[in-house]
Amino acid sequence: MKLYISADIEGSAAIMDWDEALPGGTKYPYFAEIMTKEVAAACRGAENAGWEVTVKDAHCNGRNINPENIPENVTLIRGWTGDMLEMMGGLDKDEYDAVAFTGYHSDAWSDGNTLSHTMVRKVNRFTINGIAASEFIINAYIAAYFKKPIVFLSGDEALCKIAKEMIPCIETVSSKSVIGGATLAKHPEKVRKEIETGIEKALKLKDIDKTCVLELPEYFVAEVEYKEWQEANKYSNYPGAKRTDVKKVSYESHDYMDVLKFIMFCI
Ligand SMILES: [Zn+2]
């Protein structure tokens, strides 16, 4: 059995500022190592359950995880595949039996994380069928499209709560929450221990292929609210898109791959 892990950084333990999250930032090397260690913990948990693992490095340039510091049997997807799957690049290869997420974070409109955003920082809010669509939700729908069970998420507490409501059988590990405008952080080592045991437990559950597969909506209304009206003006030219307000563009389709194409070109 083979697990696909999509790994981000803004939901990792303790991280709270863009200087810590982006290459070139003074504290970035430390937090890239925190991300690497969380991914390594997730891989160990999966291997303890007898699974093989492929990891997609899904933050920024896709080159954050230190390949040296993850278990040697893990395959790592570095950089971007350049297709609509983005943070789930390679999942369309029909070799995976389940999907997990590490280091994920709240969406652009949420106060659940000091680094809340959806894909890029020019977006104020992104919804699918009226629901705030975090990167987790966008990518959970990709897993649903390919009928892959979603077994595990680590990230900020607010996102864990949403994930649990969407997919009751998902195992979650909260890395941190907010206190006012600050981060209330768990110790990174504690987060790693919980990730390792959490993934192992999730993969040992019975019938995950039946109980943990999310149902994909039949119709999608995607709406982006940009921070600047000039972006709405520009992206309303995307084929099929409509400008619905000064800063908003919406796009509708029955096919989720069309929505992903809209996201790829307009977000
Ligand atoms: Zn990220």
Short mmCIF file of C-alpha atoms and ligand atoms in Angstrom, two decimals:
data_model
loop_
_atom_site.label_atom_id
_atom_site.label_comp_id
_atom_site.label_asym_id
_atom_site.label_seq_id
_atom_site.Cartn_x
_atom_site.Cartn_y
_atom_site.Cartn_z
CA MET A 1 0.00 0.00 0.00
CA LYS A 2 1.24 3.47 -0.85
CA LEU A 3 0.57 6.81 0.83
CA TYR A 4 0.73 10.21 -0.88
CA ILE A 5 1.67 13.08 1.47
CA SER A 6 1.25 16.72 0.43
CA ALA A 7 3.47 18.83 2.72
CA ASP A 8 3.22 22.55 3.42
CA ILE A 9 5.01 24.76 5.95
CA GLU A 10 2.62 27.42 7.32
CA GLY A 11 0.84 24.87 9.50
CA SER A 12 4.08 23.46 10.94
CA ALA A 13 4.92 23.75 14.62
CA ALA A 14 5.62 27.27 15.96
CA ILE A 15 6.00 29.04 12.59
CA MET A 16 4.21 32.42 12.62
CA ASP A 17 5.84 34.99 10.30
CA TRP A 18 6.57 35.17 6.54
CA ASP A 19 10.26 35.72 7.31
CA GLU A 20 10.18 32.18 8.68
CA ALA A 21 8.21 30.70 5.78
CA LEU A 22 9.88 32.02 2.63
CA PRO A 23 13.31 31.17 1.18
CA GLY A 24 15.65 34.10 1.83
CA GLY A 25 14.06 34.86 5.21
CA THR A 26 16.51 34.93 8.09
CA LYS A 27 14.62 32.28 10.08
CA TYR A 28 13.58 30.21 7.01
CA PRO A 29 16.35 27.56 7.23
CA TYR A 30 15.29 26.63 10.79
CA PHE A 31 11.61 26.30 9.84
CA ALA A 32 12.40 24.38 6.62
CA GLU A 33 14.09 21.89 8.94
CA ILE A 34 10.98 21.86 11.20
CA MET A 35 8.89 21.07 8.08
CA THR A 36 11.37 18.34 7.08
CA LYS A 37 11.24 16.76 10.55
CA GLU A 38 7.41 16.73 10.52
CA VAL A 39 7.42 15.08 7.08
CA ALA A 40 9.98 12.55 8.35
CA ALA A 41 7.74 11.79 11.36
CA ALA A 42 4.76 11.27 9.04
CA CYS A 43 6.82 8.92 6.84
CA ARG A 44 8.00 6.92 9.86
CA GLY A 45 4.39 6.57 11.05
CA ALA A 46 3.30 5.29 7.62
CA GLU A 47 6.24 2.90 7.44
CA ASN A 48 5.41 1.61 10.95
CA ALA A 49 1.97 0.74 9.53
CA GLY A 50 3.66 -1.11 6.64
CA TRP A 51 3.05 1.51 3.93
CA GLU A 52 5.33 2.98 1.26
CA VAL A 53 5.36 6.77 0.96
CA THR A 54 5.69 9.46 -1.69
CA VAL A 55 5.95 13.06 -0.46
CA LYS A 56 5.08 16.15 -2.52
CA ASP A 57 6.98 19.20 -1.27
CA ALA A 58 4.09 21.61 -1.78
CA HIS A 59 5.33 24.94 -0.40
CA CYS A 60 6.63 27.93 -2.38
CA ASN A 61 9.21 26.66 -4.90
CA GLY A 62 8.63 23.03 -3.88
CA ARG A 63 12.20 22.77 -2.61
CA ASN A 64 11.98 23.09 1.17
CA ILE A 65 12.35 19.55 2.48
CA ASN A 66 15.91 18.41 3.11
CA PRO A 67 16.02 15.09 1.16
CA GLU A 68 18.82 13.84 3.41
CA ASN A 69 16.66 13.96 6.52
CA ILE A 70 13.65 11.85 5.53
CA PRO A 71 13.59 8.03 5.63
CA GLU A 72 15.56 6.48 2.79
CA ASN A 73 12.72 4.49 1.22
CA VAL A 74 10.58 7.60 0.71
CA THR A 75 10.21 9.12 -2.76
CA LEU A 76 10.18 12.93 -2.83
CA ILE A 77 8.53 15.09 -5.51
CA ARG A 78 10.54 18.35 -5.59
CA GLY A 79 9.50 21.43 -7.61
CA TRP A 80 6.25 21.67 -9.58
CA THR A 81 4.73 19.29 -12.11
CA GLY A 82 3.24 22.31 -13.93
CA ASP A 83 -0.29 20.93 -14.18
CA MET A 84 -3.58 21.72 -12.48
CA LEU A 85 -2.94 19.39 -9.55
CA GLU A 86 -0.35 21.83 -8.16
CA MET A 87 0.10 20.86 -4.45
CA MET A 88 -1.12 17.34 -5.34
CA GLY A 89 1.12 16.93 -8.40
CA GLY A 90 1.53 13.27 -9.40
CA LEU A 91 -1.59 12.04 -7.59
CA ASP A 92 -3.16 11.21 -10.98
CA LYS A 93 -0.62 8.39 -11.36
CA ASP A 94 -2.84 5.57 -10.24
CA GLU A 95 -0.51 4.12 -7.63
CA TYR A 96 -1.69 5.64 -4.34
CA ASP A 97 -4.06 4.09 -1.82
CA ALA A 98 -4.53 7.06 0.52
CA VAL A 99 -3.70 10.74 0.97
CA ALA A 100 -2.34 12.70 3.96
CA PHE A 101 -1.50 16.36 4.53
CA THR A 102 1.17 17.86 6.80
CA GLY A 103 1.87 21.49 7.75
CA TYR A 104 -1.42 22.74 6.27
CA HIS A 105 -2.99 26.06 7.30
CA SER A 106 -6.20 28.08 7.51
CA ASP A 107 -7.61 29.87 4.45
CA ALA A 108 -7.21 33.53 3.46
CA TRP A 109 -10.36 34.70 5.27
CA SER A 110 -9.62 32.90 8.56
CA ASP A 111 -8.00 34.11 11.78
CA GLY A 112 -6.91 30.56 12.59
CA ASN A 113 -3.27 31.14 11.68
CA THR A 114 -1.01 34.23 11.57
CA LEU A 115 -0.05 33.04 8.06
CA SER A 116 -3.60 32.37 6.78
CA HIS A 117 -3.80 32.54 2.98
CA THR A 118 -5.16 30.61 0.00
CA MET A 119 -2.51 29.74 -2.61
CA VAL A 120 -1.20 33.32 -2.99
CA ARG A 121 -1.38 36.43 -0.88
CA LYS A 122 -3.24 38.54 -3.50
CA VAL A 123 -6.43 36.61 -2.65
CA ASN A 124 -8.63 38.01 0.10
CA ARG A 125 -11.11 35.16 0.04
CA PHE A 126 -11.80 32.07 -2.05
CA THR A 127 -14.98 30.04 -1.84
CA ILE A 128 -16.33 26.90 -3.51
CA ASN A 129 -20.12 26.57 -3.33
CA GLY A 130 -20.15 29.33 -0.71
CA ILE A 131 -17.72 27.54 1.63
CA ALA A 132 -14.35 29.12 2.45
CA ALA A 133 -12.01 26.95 0.42
CA SER A 134 -8.62 26.52 2.05
CA GLU A 135 -5.78 24.80 0.23
CA PHE A 136 -6.79 21.73 2.25
CA ILE A 137 -10.33 21.80 0.82
CA ILE A 138 -9.10 22.46 -2.74
CA ASN A 139 -6.75 19.48 -2.43
CA ALA A 140 -9.17 17.24 -0.52
CA TYR A 141 -11.51 17.63 -3.52
CA ILE A 142 -8.61 16.52 -5.76
CA ALA A 143 -8.28 13.38 -3.62
CA ALA A 144 -12.07 12.94 -3.88
CA TYR A 145 -11.89 13.33 -7.67
CA PHE A 146 -9.45 10.40 -7.81
CA LYS A 147 -11.46 8.52 -5.13
CA LYS A 148 -8.53 8.38 -2.71
CA PRO A 149 -9.25 8.15 1.03
CA ILE A 150 -8.08 11.16 3.08
CA VAL A 151 -6.63 9.76 6.28
CA PHE A 152 -4.56 12.40 8.03
CA LEU A 153 -3.97 16.14 8.46
CA SER A 154 -1.52 18.09 10.61
CA GLY A 155 -1.79 21.87 10.78
CA ASP A 156 -3.29 24.70 12.77
CA GLU A 157 -6.11 23.92 15.19
CA ALA A 158 -8.79 25.84 13.24
CA LEU A 159 -8.10 23.82 10.09
CA CYS A 160 -8.04 20.53 12.01
CA LYS A 161 -11.54 21.32 13.29
CA ILE A 162 -12.86 22.01 9.77
CA ALA A 163 -11.23 18.82 8.42
CA LYS A 164 -12.80 16.72 11.15
CA GLU A 165 -16.25 18.13 10.33
CA MET A 166 -15.78 17.39 6.63
CA ILE A 167 -14.24 13.94 7.00
CA PRO A 168 -15.16 12.43 10.40
CA CYS A 169 -12.73 9.51 10.07
CA ILE A 170 -9.68 11.72 9.41
CA GLU A 171 -6.94 11.67 12.07
CA THR A 172 -5.70 15.20 12.86
CA VAL A 173 -2.80 16.70 14.79
CA SER A 174 -2.98 20.34 15.78
CA SER A 175 0.42 22.04 15.76
CA LYS A 176 -0.65 25.40 17.15
CA SER A 177 -3.47 27.91 17.57
CA VAL A 178 -3.67 31.69 17.86
CA ILE A 179 -3.84 33.91 20.92
CA GLY A 180 -4.93 37.35 19.75
CA GLY A 181 -2.51 38.22 16.95
CA ALA A 182 0.13 35.80 18.24
CA THR A 183 0.78 32.08 17.89
CA LEU A 184 0.21 29.65 20.74
CA ALA A 185 2.72 26.97 19.79
CA LYS A 186 3.10 23.38 20.89
CA HIS A 187 6.65 22.12 21.24
CA PRO A 188 7.88 20.88 17.83
CA GLU A 189 8.99 17.52 19.27
CA LYS A 190 5.53 16.91 20.75
CA VAL A 191 3.94 17.71 17.37
CA ARG A 192 6.28 15.26 15.62
CA LYS A 193 5.49 12.46 18.09
CA GLU A 194 1.76 13.03 17.58
CA ILE A 195 2.17 13.06 13.78
CA GLU A 196 4.08 9.76 13.80
CA THR A 197 1.54 7.95 15.99
CA GLY A 198 -1.43 9.69 14.32
CA ILE A 199 -0.53 8.55 10.78
CA GLU A 200 0.22 5.02 11.96
CA LYS A 201 -3.15 4.86 13.72
CA ALA A 202 -4.98 6.30 10.68
CA LEU A 203 -3.47 3.78 8.28
CA LYS A 204 -4.29 0.86 10.56
CA LEU A 205 -8.01 1.74 10.62
CA LYS A 206 -10.25 -0.77 8.84
CA ASP A 207 -12.02 0.07 5.56
CA ILE A 208 -10.42 3.48 5.02
CA ASP A 209 -11.11 3.03 1.31
CA LYS A 210 -14.83 3.15 2.11
CA THR A 211 -15.15 5.45 5.12
CA CYS A 212 -12.52 8.13 4.38
CA VAL A 213 -13.39 8.93 0.74
CA LEU A 214 -14.90 12.41 0.53
CA GLU A 215 -17.89 12.85 -1.75
CA LEU A 216 -17.19 15.34 -4.53
CA PRO A 217 -19.91 17.97 -5.14
CA GLU A 218 -21.73 17.55 -8.47
CA TYR A 219 -21.52 21.22 -9.38
CA PHE A 220 -18.99 23.91 -8.48
CA VAL A 221 -19.38 27.66 -8.08
CA ALA A 222 -15.92 29.04 -7.36
CA GLU A 223 -15.52 32.70 -6.38
CA VAL A 224 -12.33 34.69 -5.78
CA GLU A 225 -12.25 37.99 -3.96
CA TYR A 226 -8.96 39.71 -4.73
CA LYS A 227 -7.33 42.31 -2.50
CA GLU A 228 -7.08 44.73 -5.47
CA TRP A 229 -9.89 45.44 -7.97
CA GLN A 230 -7.34 45.51 -10.81
CA GLU A 231 -6.87 41.75 -10.36
CA ALA A 232 -10.63 41.16 -10.70
CA ASN A 233 -10.66 43.28 -13.83
CA LYS A 234 -7.81 41.24 -15.34
CA TYR A 235 -8.93 37.73 -14.38
CA SER A 236 -12.56 38.27 -15.41
CA ASN A 237 -11.17 37.75 -18.95
CA TYR A 238 -10.58 34.05 -18.19
CA PRO A 239 -12.91 32.02 -20.52
CA GLY A 240 -16.22 31.40 -18.71
CA ALA A 241 -15.37 33.64 -15.73
CA LYS A 242 -17.64 36.51 -14.65
CA ARG A 243 -16.85 39.64 -12.65
CA THR A 244 -19.49 39.55 -9.92
CA ASP A 245 -18.35 42.57 -7.88
CA VAL A 246 -15.63 45.19 -7.89
CA LYS A 247 -13.05 42.76 -6.51
CA LYS A 248 -14.76 39.43 -7.25
CA VAL A 249 -14.63 36.93 -10.11
CA SER A 250 -16.68 33.78 -10.26
CA TYR A 251 -16.48 30.61 -12.34
CA GLU A 252 -18.87 27.64 -12.57
CA SER A 253 -18.54 24.08 -13.86
CA HIS A 254 -19.69 20.49 -13.37
CA ASP A 255 -16.10 19.33 -13.79
CA TYR A 256 -13.67 19.91 -10.91
CA MET A 257 -10.72 19.80 -13.34
CA ASP A 258 -12.17 22.96 -14.95
CA VAL A 259 -12.24 24.62 -11.51
CA LEU A 260 -8.61 23.61 -10.94
CA LYS A 261 -7.70 25.13 -14.31
CA PHE A 262 -9.45 28.37 -13.22
CA ILE A 263 -7.47 28.29 -9.96
CA MET A 264 -4.22 27.63 -11.82
CA PHE A 265 -4.61 30.65 -14.09
CA CYS A 266 -6.57 33.10 -11.92
CA ILE A 267 -5.21 32.61 -8.38
ZN ZN B 1 2.85 27.09 1.88
#
